[in-house]
Amino acid sequence: MKFTTAHQSLRFSRRMLLLGGAQAAFGTLLLSRLGYLSIKQNEHYRLLSEDNRVQMIVVPPRRGWLVDRHNVPLAINRSDFRIDIIPDQLENPTQTLRLLASLLDLDPDQVDRIIKELKAARGFQPVQVAENVPYEKYAAVTVRLPELPGVQPQRGFSRFYPTGPAVAHLLGYVGTASAEEYEKTKDPLFLIPGFKIGKQGLEKTLEPYLRGTPGGQRVEVTARGQLVKELDPQPDRSGQTVKLTIDGGLQEYAARRMADHSGALVAMDIATGDMLAYVSMPAFDPNSFSKGIGQTEWRMLSEDDHIPLLNKVAQGLYPSGSTIKPAMALAFLKQGIDPNRRVHCAGGYQIGNRYFRCDAVHGSMDMHSAVERSCNTYFWAMGLVTDPAKTTEMVHYLGFGEKFDLPIPSQRYGTMPNPEWLKKKYDREWQGYDSANTSIGQGYVLVNPMQLAVMPARMASGKLLQPSLLLGGKRKPAPDLDVDPTHLEIVRKAMSAVVNGRGTAVASKLPLEGILMAGKTGTAQVFRLGSRGHQSNWALRDHALFIAFAPADKPRYAIGCIIEHGGFGAATAAPIVRDSMTYLFDKQKAWDALAPVEAQLGGTLAERTERRAEEFARIARANLAAKATAGGGQ
């Protein structure tokens, strides 16, 4: 068949029609897509564009202060200098890190850490190079900034504890949030280098009040991350200031007066139940944790046999020793024991087939003299003729083994044993020797130092006081003790005789005209020894305890103190309580008494802490040098 011109024209027209249709369909598709992107997806891409152009820098809030009852700061924020890197703005990482290492004296471990964090970092999330940078080094970096794109010097705030170890176990410390803490909360603040949260003590339990609200700074940047301008700053809001019941002066004094002993001291205001001192020594320097504690310091603290990392006030448990005797006397009185009833102490007491040996041959003892002279024989005898369930119930009622509602994490409350507890715990019946051991604060009796202060506070006030650590808000007045006031008076007089009569703590009378202190010594046996108290091995010595209130006639303050392996309570714990009690009435006399103690130790607590920090640093440098030498020799 022959194609004519008409056929060719018709075929060309069909092709044109198909091509035009395809072009029209493609154009419609492009217009639809353009419409979809510009209208339907407008908000999405506008936000992405805005996000590329505008970056948000979170501004961490300043942490709230912790102050004492007189508004004296116990934990504050101190201005410091830090150096960060913004990864997206970093142009030559190797050259920048080399120059920073030179200017800031960074060691190889620090440089390795920065490299790892830079590799894991995203966007404008800063990477910390160094914090607490001395001003000279900070200034050296700032003048070289033109050579260091991406490096961001900043002024920030770090936590500072003016009295250092004196408040360590009360306030705790702050530290960087862990990965687990971030995963739990997803709080973006936790990703900011240098941002610290409470890790221990009140810093931890009061975290919701102390943290504050973060601010933000929106900045406009170029595609290469260069800052164009700052937009809409939103200021941060600082955390709340929290006022404690603590008397900061007494807290520091008691910590210093405990010298190099290991132990705890708690002081209470009898009128309110306020805790005035909460001291656990020896302690760490919480400022070391604020700065980032080194491995050497941490290891040396962990290996110290005086356990400076343990909060002994809340977590230390000890036999009460004879400090239990005033409460025992009240229990005997309530069960009808005549306070004039006499027991002859020939130096011990036979119970079953075992002879319990007293500390001395006291002769004929009534209740007053038995408390005054701390005669075990009297309490063994009275413990055997009274109901152990009722006796231990009274002691528990006065505070031993009781749980207190305090904002202190990880508290331990000890044990005040009774027949029911013994049956449940060890599946055996209460025996006479259980009464004997319990009546002098041995056996299963375990108390913490807070309970050692609560007991004399309750007996002195006649109120069922509850200890408190936070000031503010309404508090209900404490109810009266369910104890006969005449019985309380009998025990108070006996406790006064312990210090002011012929008792075991006559060497610890207050050096104050017209003010008498009442108390009770305690010496808690750690191991069964041939000769108690005097042992060359520190860890085998008895614990020394003392409880007290003053003035004896109109009680105002109560103190409980334990010195681990301190030997006799009268020799070690009582003088510390005497001087701490003196501080509450006459500060100058107390400071005068402390001066020779610190002179013998070679300086104040602050001076000794500084020397110890230098020792930690020296050992750390020596370890680093040894490690470098060993590495070079391989």
XYZ file of C-alpha atoms in Angstrom:
634
model
C 0.000 0.000 0.000
C 1.269 3.395 -0.942
C 1.389 6.145 1.755
C -0.022 9.326 0.481
C 0.517 12.830 1.811
C -2.852 12.597 3.537
C -1.769 9.455 5.368
C 1.474 11.108 6.512
C -0.394 14.185 7.753
C -2.857 12.036 9.728
C -0.018 10.026 11.370
C 1.842 13.253 12.296
C -1.295 14.694 13.864
C -1.795 11.546 16.010
C 1.817 11.695 17.228
C 1.454 15.345 18.065
C -1.729 14.574 19.949
C -0.009 11.833 21.997
C 3.041 13.955 22.691
C 0.908 16.929 23.685
C -1.173 14.736 25.979
C 1.935 13.349 27.613
C 3.324 16.836 28.097
C 0.029 18.025 29.531
C -0.108 15.058 31.932
C 3.475 15.638 33.026
C 2.796 19.345 33.501
C -0.318 18.543 35.527
C 1.716 16.153 37.653
C 4.383 18.789 38.281
C 1.778 21.417 39.142
C 0.021 18.991 41.504
C 3.273 18.131 43.215
C 4.208 21.798 43.447
C 0.804 22.592 44.905
C 1.095 19.709 47.361
C 4.526 20.832 48.537
C 3.679 24.528 48.691
C 0.233 24.226 50.272
C -0.200 20.886 51.961
C 3.416 20.543 53.154
C 3.977 24.242 53.688
C 4.052 24.108 57.480
C 6.334 21.073 57.569
C 8.973 22.557 55.279
C 8.665 25.982 56.831
C 9.544 24.456 60.194
C 12.449 22.516 58.696
C 13.729 25.677 57.097
C 13.302 27.550 60.344
C 15.091 24.782 62.173
C 18.067 25.058 59.826
C 18.133 28.789 60.160
C 17.373 29.082 63.882
C 19.023 27.042 66.608
C 17.988 26.924 70.264
C 20.706 27.008 72.929
C 19.367 25.829 76.287
C 20.528 27.991 79.195
C 20.763 25.916 82.393
C 19.303 27.514 85.526
C 21.349 28.412 88.550
C 20.881 25.975 91.416
C 19.032 27.173 94.515
C 21.016 27.848 97.661
C 20.912 25.861 100.882
C 21.098 28.122 103.934
C 21.088 27.518 107.669
C 18.498 28.748 110.172
C 20.232 32.167 110.306
C 20.378 32.455 106.470
C 24.102 31.690 106.438
C 24.855 29.915 103.115
C 25.833 26.260 103.323
C 25.754 25.554 99.558
C 26.040 28.328 96.978
C 26.986 28.808 93.323
C 30.380 30.185 92.411
C 31.213 31.751 89.088
C 33.656 29.715 87.035
C 35.061 29.489 83.519
C 34.603 26.665 81.074
C 35.545 25.855 77.474
C 33.183 23.974 75.106
C 33.232 23.043 71.427
C 30.232 23.380 69.087
C 30.782 20.417 66.708
C 28.927 21.936 63.720
C 31.133 25.018 63.836
C 34.399 23.105 64.117
C 36.466 23.501 60.922
C 39.767 21.769 61.643
C 39.321 19.401 64.604
C 42.906 18.154 64.743
C 44.490 21.583 64.668
C 41.926 22.999 67.127
C 42.401 20.187 69.645
C 46.163 20.447 69.412
C 46.068 24.160 70.188
C 43.533 23.707 73.027
C 45.627 20.939 74.581
C 48.590 23.300 74.571
C 46.704 26.277 76.026
C 44.818 24.290 78.703
C 47.466 21.653 79.538
C 45.101 18.819 78.618
C 46.508 15.345 79.211
C 46.143 12.526 76.624
C 43.188 10.966 78.464
C 41.278 14.236 78.301
C 42.006 14.651 74.596
C 40.817 11.091 73.928
C 37.621 11.784 75.796
C 36.958 14.957 73.777
C 37.558 13.144 70.468
C 35.092 10.409 71.399
C 32.449 12.915 72.451
C 32.921 14.946 69.262
C 32.334 11.847 67.150
C 29.118 11.101 69.043
C 27.898 14.724 69.144
C 25.178 16.117 66.891
C 24.365 19.646 65.731
C 24.707 22.404 68.266
C 25.027 20.070 71.246
C 28.246 21.406 72.864
C 31.070 19.139 73.936
C 32.885 20.005 77.132
C 36.614 20.606 76.808
C 37.334 21.757 80.365
C 35.509 23.265 83.359
C 36.754 25.206 86.369
C 39.398 26.697 84.086
C 41.775 29.172 85.790
C 41.301 32.715 84.551
C 44.772 32.904 82.985
C 44.099 29.874 80.782
C 40.585 31.078 80.013
C 42.022 34.408 78.859
C 44.665 32.612 76.773
C 41.906 30.759 74.879
C 39.736 33.829 74.354
C 42.564 35.831 72.727
C 43.197 32.951 70.277
C 39.529 32.553 69.298
C 40.070 33.735 65.676
C 42.219 30.612 65.233
C 39.678 28.377 66.998
C 36.367 28.307 65.096
C 33.814 26.257 67.003
C 35.439 26.829 70.404
C 33.116 28.515 72.880
C 34.497 29.963 76.139
C 31.731 30.457 78.714
C 31.243 31.791 82.196
C 29.058 29.508 84.294
C 28.394 28.516 87.879
C 29.613 25.594 89.936
C 28.347 24.359 93.289
C 30.451 25.471 96.233
C 30.283 24.407 99.875
C 32.054 27.036 102.027
C 32.671 24.664 104.961
C 33.543 21.620 102.810
C 33.635 18.323 104.732
C 31.692 19.774 107.691
C 28.447 19.548 105.680
C 29.352 16.699 103.315
C 27.036 14.001 104.664
C 24.203 16.403 105.420
C 24.054 18.160 102.034
C 25.605 15.474 99.848
C 27.013 16.631 96.535
C 26.136 17.246 92.889
C 27.374 15.504 89.788
C 26.743 14.993 86.082
C 23.583 13.049 85.213
C 24.204 9.461 84.175
C 22.913 7.844 80.991
C 20.337 5.942 83.060
C 19.069 9.179 84.624
C 18.714 10.756 81.182
C 16.881 7.723 79.783
C 14.479 7.863 82.729
C 13.552 11.538 82.328
C 14.642 12.544 78.772
C 15.392 15.952 80.255
C 17.507 17.893 77.674
C 19.234 19.686 80.546
C 21.023 16.445 81.368
C 22.841 16.613 78.017
C 24.357 20.018 78.653
C 28.052 19.766 79.575
C 28.693 20.952 83.092
C 25.076 20.702 84.245
C 24.943 18.963 87.635
C 22.124 17.373 89.612
C 21.911 16.283 93.263
C 23.516 12.890 93.836
C 23.490 12.460 97.600
C 22.009 13.936 100.795
C 19.711 16.953 100.697
C 21.094 17.915 97.277
C 19.381 14.776 95.985
C 16.113 14.765 97.939
C 15.524 18.506 97.424
C 16.374 18.364 93.703
C 12.832 19.399 92.564
C 13.158 22.640 94.566
C 16.812 23.374 93.852
C 17.055 22.745 90.090
C 15.095 25.731 88.746
C 13.707 26.284 85.231
C 16.006 26.452 82.173
C 16.052 29.425 79.858
C 16.778 29.509 76.144
C 18.606 31.584 73.576
C 17.416 31.349 69.936
C 20.154 32.227 67.431
C 20.029 32.655 63.651
C 22.869 30.964 61.778
C 24.071 30.528 58.219
C 24.122 27.188 56.397
C 27.719 26.794 57.619
C 26.669 27.392 61.191
C 27.974 30.925 61.524
C 26.063 33.063 64.004
C 24.003 35.799 62.313
C 22.079 37.230 65.252
C 20.478 36.360 68.578
C 16.659 36.127 68.788
C 14.086 36.186 71.585
C 16.105 35.283 74.701
C 14.107 33.525 77.402
C 15.729 33.972 80.833
C 16.211 31.021 83.125
C 14.662 30.933 86.577
C 16.931 29.960 89.493
C 16.037 27.175 91.893
C 14.506 27.950 95.258
C 16.554 28.788 98.319
C 15.895 26.138 100.974
C 16.272 27.037 104.637
C 17.430 24.303 106.990
C 17.044 23.969 110.746
C 20.815 23.545 110.992
C 22.917 26.083 112.900
C 25.814 26.445 110.458
C 28.202 27.672 113.138
C 27.502 24.714 115.422
C 27.693 22.323 112.467
C 31.183 23.538 111.574
C 32.296 23.679 115.198
C 31.203 20.114 115.974
C 32.828 18.802 112.781
C 36.098 20.496 113.713
C 35.846 19.414 117.359
C 35.570 15.776 116.341
C 39.126 16.208 115.063
C 40.441 13.014 113.473
C 37.893 10.749 115.177
C 35.426 8.645 113.256
C 31.861 9.111 114.433
C 28.733 11.240 114.432
C 27.073 13.979 116.448
C 23.472 15.210 116.315
C 22.192 18.243 118.229
C 18.525 19.168 118.685
C 16.525 22.160 119.830
C 14.280 20.725 122.523
C 11.623 23.410 122.071
C 10.902 22.479 118.456
C 12.654 19.245 117.515
C 14.823 21.154 115.020
C 18.111 19.438 114.266
C 20.864 22.006 114.866
C 23.837 19.848 113.919
C 24.085 16.748 111.733
C 27.744 15.782 111.680
C 29.378 12.649 110.311
C 33.166 12.501 110.296
C 35.573 11.958 108.737
C 34.038 13.118 105.496
C 34.917 13.859 101.898
C 35.128 17.341 100.424
C 31.889 17.836 98.426
C 33.675 20.507 96.372
C 35.777 17.709 94.859
C 32.589 16.177 93.426
C 31.432 19.557 92.087
C 34.692 19.856 90.161
C 34.728 16.198 89.147
C 36.489 13.894 91.573
C 39.629 12.151 90.349
C 40.121 8.399 90.364
C 42.976 8.626 92.865
C 40.957 10.638 95.385
C 37.958 8.330 94.991
C 40.079 5.218 95.463
C 41.812 6.596 98.555
C 38.485 7.626 100.108
C 37.018 4.188 99.364
C 39.960 2.391 100.962
C 40.086 4.534 104.148
C 39.268 2.340 107.180
C 37.435 5.306 108.812
C 34.953 5.141 105.887
C 34.667 8.863 105.004
C 32.119 8.060 102.274
C 29.603 6.643 104.815
C 26.927 8.912 106.273
C 27.237 7.662 109.841
C 24.300 9.737 111.124
C 21.767 8.044 108.873
C 23.472 4.794 107.983
C 25.709 3.991 110.941
C 24.293 1.502 113.454
C 25.892 0.854 116.834
C 25.113 -0.813 120.158
C 23.777 1.904 122.430
C 25.823 0.794 125.436
C 24.825 2.377 128.730
C 23.120 5.363 127.067
C 20.047 3.116 127.164
C 19.966 3.104 130.988
C 17.899 6.293 131.560
C 15.188 4.901 129.264
C 15.438 1.550 131.026
C 15.006 3.300 134.366
C 11.802 4.944 133.101
C 10.550 1.555 131.961
C 11.282 0.042 135.391
C 9.492 2.912 137.143
C 6.414 2.494 134.962
C 6.298 -1.194 135.922
C 6.271 -0.334 139.605
C 9.930 -0.668 140.564
C 10.632 1.442 143.671
C 13.509 3.831 142.791
C 14.852 3.310 146.342
C 15.039 -0.447 145.928
C 18.665 -1.458 146.304
C 20.800 -4.048 144.554
C 24.237 -5.051 145.805
C 26.938 -4.983 143.134
C 29.799 -7.304 144.043
C 31.376 -6.802 140.641
C 29.002 -8.930 138.612
C 25.778 -10.947 138.418
C 25.094 -14.663 137.925
C 22.456 -15.476 135.298
C 22.006 -19.189 134.684
C 25.402 -20.733 134.177
C 27.047 -17.478 133.117
C 28.571 -14.777 135.317
C 28.094 -11.267 133.905
C 30.961 -9.039 135.037
C 30.311 -5.382 135.925
C 32.856 -2.611 135.236
C 33.545 -2.168 138.976
C 32.478 -3.262 142.445
C 29.852 -0.616 143.077
C 28.374 -1.900 146.343
C 24.751 -1.093 147.237
C 22.972 0.708 144.394
C 19.547 2.322 144.041
C 18.193 3.654 140.745
C 19.758 7.115 141.099
C 23.233 5.851 141.926
C 22.998 3.053 139.336
C 22.428 5.596 136.571
C 24.991 7.988 138.061
C 27.722 5.340 138.357
C 26.519 3.269 135.374
C 26.231 0.057 137.386
C 25.419 -2.853 135.078
C 24.563 -5.183 137.968
C 21.573 -3.051 139.000
C 20.162 -3.050 135.445
C 20.734 -6.780 134.988
C 18.844 -7.424 138.223
C 15.949 -5.079 137.371
C 15.775 -6.402 133.813
C 15.173 -9.898 135.171
C 12.260 -8.878 137.447
C 10.380 -6.778 134.874
C 8.461 -7.651 131.720
C 10.895 -7.473 128.765
C 8.067 -6.688 126.325
C 6.962 -3.642 128.352
C 10.539 -2.559 129.015
C 11.640 -2.590 125.381
C 8.351 -0.944 124.377
C 9.226 2.081 126.536
C 12.737 2.327 125.084
C 11.352 2.193 121.547
C 8.752 4.827 122.506
C 11.606 7.145 123.478
C 13.261 6.796 120.074
C 15.516 3.747 119.837
C 14.750 1.757 116.689
C 12.229 4.387 115.492
C 11.858 5.627 111.919
C 11.856 9.403 111.453
C 10.301 11.264 108.540
C 13.341 13.174 107.269
C 14.446 14.122 103.733
C 17.506 11.906 104.039
C 17.888 9.040 101.544
C 18.978 5.548 102.605
C 18.308 5.741 106.333
C 18.873 2.759 108.637
C 16.877 2.553 111.824
C 18.487 -0.215 113.846
C 16.826 -2.680 116.170
C 15.118 -2.480 119.544
C 14.606 -6.196 120.227
C 11.668 -7.692 122.144
C 10.380 -11.269 122.681
C 8.052 -11.119 119.677
C 10.829 -9.841 117.378
C 13.237 -12.525 118.629
C 10.703 -15.300 117.975
C 10.024 -14.039 114.471
C 13.668 -13.358 113.622
C 15.454 -16.330 115.200
C 12.568 -18.655 116.138
C 13.490 -18.879 119.807
C 12.091 -17.744 123.163
C 13.399 -14.717 125.077
C 15.827 -15.740 127.836
C 17.199 -14.072 130.938
C 20.484 -13.236 129.238
C 18.515 -11.429 126.522
C 17.045 -9.167 129.223
C 20.521 -8.705 130.692
C 22.138 -7.758 127.395
C 19.291 -5.462 126.360
C 19.198 -3.641 129.719
C 22.754 -2.348 129.148
C 22.387 -1.681 125.410
C 24.224 -4.741 124.112
C 23.041 -7.920 122.405
C 20.683 -7.140 119.523
C 20.311 -3.438 120.358
C 21.379 -1.230 117.437
C 20.722 2.505 117.163
C 21.709 5.326 114.843
C 23.098 8.686 116.051
C 19.803 10.498 115.386
C 18.088 8.224 117.884
C 20.854 8.981 120.383
C 19.806 12.658 120.228
C 16.044 12.092 120.124
C 16.005 10.050 123.341
C 17.495 12.721 125.662
C 15.442 15.375 123.844
C 12.204 13.527 124.645
C 13.154 12.786 128.244
C 14.272 16.372 128.817
C 11.215 18.003 127.247
C 8.559 15.496 128.273
C 7.316 15.742 124.681
C 7.145 13.195 121.885
C 9.436 15.316 119.712
C 10.069 14.480 116.076
C 13.367 15.618 114.520
C 13.126 17.995 111.576
C 15.609 19.416 109.048
C 13.562 21.919 107.015
C 12.299 25.263 108.276
C 9.049 26.786 107.118
C 5.430 25.744 107.119
C 3.161 25.040 110.037
C 4.119 22.352 112.487
C 1.910 20.700 115.041
C 3.099 20.963 118.641
C 4.519 17.696 119.947
C 2.184 15.789 122.303
C 3.181 15.078 125.907
C 4.952 11.807 126.651
C 2.777 9.116 128.160
C 5.115 9.009 131.153
C 4.556 10.036 134.767
C 6.261 13.473 135.216
C 7.627 12.378 138.614
C 9.359 9.455 136.917
C 10.910 11.817 134.380
C 12.166 14.006 137.195
C 13.832 11.029 138.929
C 15.717 10.119 135.754
C 16.682 13.715 134.921
C 18.222 14.163 138.388
C 20.184 10.934 137.985
C 21.472 12.107 134.579
C 22.493 15.434 136.090
C 24.457 13.537 138.754
C 26.336 11.682 135.993
C 28.022 15.007 135.095
C 27.690 17.103 138.237
C 27.736 14.522 141.053
C 29.937 11.467 141.445
C 29.095 10.038 138.042
C 31.083 8.795 135.102
C 31.310 12.160 133.282
C 32.295 14.595 136.029
C 35.289 15.655 133.933
C 32.895 17.030 131.318
C 31.048 19.671 133.340
C 30.143 22.757 131.328
C 32.615 25.631 131.936
C 29.649 27.974 132.322
C 28.462 29.737 135.453
C 24.959 28.613 136.458
C 24.418 26.166 133.580
C 24.578 22.456 134.294
C 24.542 19.662 131.754
C 22.837 16.299 132.359
C 24.061 13.250 130.479
C 24.824 9.561 130.295
C 27.986 7.863 129.122
C 28.088 4.699 127.075
C 30.849 2.269 126.194
C 29.684 -0.283 123.648
C 31.648 -3.464 123.383
C 32.775 -4.352 119.870
C 34.612 -7.574 120.651
C 34.813 -9.578 123.820
C 38.141 -8.409 125.259
C 40.156 -9.147 128.333
C 40.790 -5.490 129.076
C 38.136 -3.148 127.683
C 38.836 0.159 126.020
C 42.617 0.044 125.744
C 43.705 -1.805 122.625
C 46.481 -1.035 120.206
C 44.277 -2.113 117.326
C 41.895 0.769 116.631
C 39.234 -1.473 115.098
C 39.040 -3.640 118.245
C 38.402 -0.814 120.702
C 34.948 -0.181 122.187
C 32.678 2.511 120.788
C 32.394 5.630 122.975
C 28.969 7.266 123.381
C 27.448 10.179 125.251
C 23.944 11.678 125.368
C 23.165 14.971 127.094
C 20.781 17.872 127.550
C 21.246 21.335 129.034
C 20.479 23.284 131.100
C 19.668 20.390 133.408
C 16.902 22.347 135.217
C 15.362 24.040 132.152
C 16.380 21.906 129.169
C 16.948 23.745 125.892
C 19.275 21.562 123.817
C 20.011 17.835 123.485
C 22.999 16.116 121.875
C 23.833 12.514 121.004
C 27.355 11.521 119.997
C 29.217 8.352 119.123
C 32.933 7.962 118.464
C 33.737 4.724 116.690
C 36.333 2.703 118.606
C 36.865 5.694 120.865
C 37.250 3.625 124.031
C 35.403 4.910 127.104
C 32.474 7.241 126.463
C 33.538 9.552 129.280
C 37.028 9.950 127.836
C 36.239 10.588 124.170
C 32.592 11.341 123.400
C 31.677 13.358 126.525
C 34.335 16.110 126.018
C 33.175 16.606 122.412
C 29.553 16.967 123.559
C 30.638 19.295 126.397
C 32.418 21.662 124.001
C 29.616 21.516 121.420
C 27.064 22.263 124.137
C 29.277 25.121 125.338
C 29.156 26.589 121.826
C 25.373 26.947 122.138
C 25.732 29.130 125.246
C 29.138 30.798 124.884
C 30.800 30.630 121.465
C 34.071 32.260 122.524
C 34.697 29.723 125.293
C 34.031 26.944 122.825
C 36.496 28.354 120.266
C 39.076 28.764 123.027
C 38.689 25.071 123.871
C 39.064 24.067 120.221
C 42.289 25.966 119.558
C 44.678 23.543 121.356
C 42.930 20.544 119.806
C 43.490 21.843 116.279
C 47.018 22.964 117.084
C 47.810 19.377 118.046
C 46.328 18.143 114.778
C 48.376 20.583 112.733
C 45.688 22.990 111.589
C 42.014 23.648 111.107
C 39.691 21.341 109.210
C 40.012 23.579 106.118
C 43.805 23.519 106.313
C 43.891 19.747 106.753
C 41.456 19.309 103.859
C 43.646 21.444 101.609
C 46.722 19.438 102.555
C 44.892 16.212 101.824
C 43.780 17.525 98.409
C 47.407 18.359 97.610
C 48.376 14.838 98.636
C 45.708 13.353 96.362
C 46.984 15.497 93.468
C 50.609 14.531 94.151
C 49.805 10.813 94.142
C 47.697 11.189 90.992
C 50.585 12.916 89.201
C 53.000 10.229 90.359
C 50.658 7.477 89.116
C 50.300 9.219 85.754
C 54.053 9.578 85.407
C 54.571 5.911 86.313
C 51.934 4.903 83.765
C 53.607 7.017 81.066
C 57.018 5.518 81.886
C 55.632 1.987 81.757
C 53.933 2.736 78.422
C 57.150 4.152 76.967
C 59.139 1.112 78.004
C 56.875 -1.330 76.235
